[in-house]
Amino acid sequence: MNKKLFVLSGSSGVGKGTVLKGFLEKNPDFMLSISCTTRPPRPGEIDGVNYFFISKNEFENCIKENKFLEWAEFAGNFYGTKKKYINQCLEEGKNVILEIDTQGALQVKKQMPEAVLIFVCPPSYEALENRLRGRHTEDEATIQKRLEQVKKEIERSKKFDYQIVNDRLEDAISRLEDVVNGEIKNA
Ligand code: 5GP
């Protein structure tokens, strides 16, 4: 059976990480890609688990050497997915999921049109803002930057293959499973 690349995006604070975590617990055979980023680790984040935390200089070298499948600047930091890692997983016969921003997702689609793009939406904008503030991990200026991104992301998400509303976590996980299983059956 063909192996697929799934790309999950969503506005900051929409809870896509939690949806994805729930999905991966139920579907452990999926590989989650680990991105590189220049942003500092948040408390509890581990290098090589949550991200590869690298310097801006290292990141720029990877861009020059064409090592990224996609990369994007997001809220003042750089994020990117290494080509080598994704290709290895697909060659080993694993389905892969990327959790990246919408700019990156559209770059992936250009290079790999068979990739399936899934956007996780909040039930409402107010719910999203409350969630972002409730996280207490960013200062006000960072939160404002992230809220500005939200509008851009919603616009880009119109080009996605699927939209999943994260109202109740369990329902959102089931919707993600339905989308993924449907795509795999049709592969
Ligand atoms: P955070 O700083 O909250 O972990 O992530 C900020 C944003 O960057 C999120 O929307 C996340 O999905 C996105 N992101 C994480 N890794 C990558 C990546 O490799 N490429 C791109 N384009 N975005 C990423």
PDB file of C-alpha atoms and ligand atoms in Angstrom, residues 10 12 16 35-36 39 42 45 51 70-72 74 79-81 99-101 104 135 138 146 153, ligand 1:
ATOM      1  CA  GLY A  10      -4.013  25.357  12.294  1.00  0.00           C
ATOM      2  CA  SER A  12      -1.833  29.166  16.999  1.00  0.00           C
ATOM      3  CA  LYS A  16      -3.817  21.059  16.868  1.00  0.00           C
ATOM      4  CA  SER A  35      11.051  20.247  12.743  1.00  0.00           C
ATOM      5  CA  CYS A  36      14.021  22.533  13.158  1.00  0.00           C
ATOM      6  CA  ARG A  39      12.923  29.810  18.654  1.00  0.00           C
ATOM      7  CA  ARG A  42       9.567  26.511  26.133  1.00  0.00           C
ATOM      8  CA  GLU A  45      10.474  21.095  25.657  1.00  0.00           C
ATOM      9  CA  TYR A  51      12.036  20.272  17.866  1.00  0.00           C
ATOM     10  CA  GLU A  70       9.779  23.687   3.290  1.00  0.00           C
ATOM     11  CA  TRP A  71      10.552  26.442   5.744  1.00  0.00           C
ATOM     12  CA  ALA A  72       8.822  29.548   7.027  1.00  0.00           C
ATOM     13  CA  PHE A  74       6.590  32.575  11.871  1.00  0.00           C
ATOM     14  CA  TYR A  79      10.827  26.779  11.299  1.00  0.00           C
ATOM     15  CA  GLY A  80      11.678  24.104   8.727  1.00  0.00           C
ATOM     16  CA  THR A  81      11.250  20.451   7.762  1.00  0.00           C
ATOM     17  CA  GLU A  99       2.618  19.714  12.044  1.00  0.00           C
ATOM     18  CA  ILE A 100       3.590  22.962  10.368  1.00  0.00           C
ATOM     19  CA  ASP A 101       2.206  26.405   9.589  1.00  0.00           C
ATOM     20  CA  GLY A 104       4.919  25.669   4.867  1.00  0.00           C
ATOM     21  CA  ARG A 135      -1.478  29.029  27.753  1.00  0.00           C
ATOM     22  CA  GLU A 138       4.030  33.978  25.754  1.00  0.00           C
ATOM     23  CA  ARG A 146       0.277  35.326  16.713  1.00  0.00           C
ATOM     24  CA  GLU A 153      -3.737  31.415   8.045  1.00  0.00           C
TER      25      GLU A 153
HETATM   26  P1  5GP B   1       5.312  26.891  18.092  1.00  0.00           P
HETATM   27  O1  5GP B   1       6.344  27.948  18.230  1.00  0.00           O
HETATM   28  O2  5GP B   1       4.032  27.257  18.786  1.00  0.00           O
HETATM   29  O3  5GP B   1       5.812  25.526  18.458  1.00  0.00           O
HETATM   30  O4  5GP B   1       4.948  26.793  16.541  1.00  0.00           O
HETATM   31  C1  5GP B   1       4.556  27.941  15.846  1.00  0.00           C
HETATM   32  C2  5GP B   1       4.066  27.552  14.473  1.00  0.00           C
HETATM   33  O5  5GP B   1       5.129  26.994  13.690  1.00  0.00           O
HETATM   34  C3  5GP B   1       2.959  26.503  14.501  1.00  0.00           C
HETATM   35  O6  5GP B   1       1.934  26.916  13.609  1.00  0.00           O
HETATM   36  C4  5GP B   1       3.670  25.254  14.023  1.00  0.00           C
HETATM   37  O7  5GP B   1       2.773  24.369  13.384  1.00  0.00           O
HETATM   38  C5  5GP B   1       4.645  25.853  13.032  1.00  0.00           C
HETATM   39  N1  5GP B   1       5.756  24.956  12.695  1.00  0.00           N
HETATM   40  C6  5GP B   1       6.367  24.042  13.475  1.00  0.00           C
HETATM   41  N2  5GP B   1       7.305  23.388  12.784  1.00  0.00           N
HETATM   42  C7  5GP B   1       7.281  23.883  11.527  1.00  0.00           C
HETATM   43  C8  5GP B   1       8.016  23.589  10.330  1.00  0.00           C
HETATM   44  O8  5GP B   1       8.886  22.729  10.254  1.00  0.00           O
HETATM   45  N3  5GP B   1       7.706  24.326   9.240  1.00  0.00           N
HETATM   46  C9  5GP B   1       6.753  25.280   9.251  1.00  0.00           C
HETATM   47  N4  5GP B   1       6.493  25.917   8.104  1.00  0.00           N
HETATM   48  N5  5GP B   1       6.039  25.573  10.338  1.00  0.00           N
HETATM   49  C10 5GP B   1       6.298  24.887  11.469  1.00  0.00           C
END
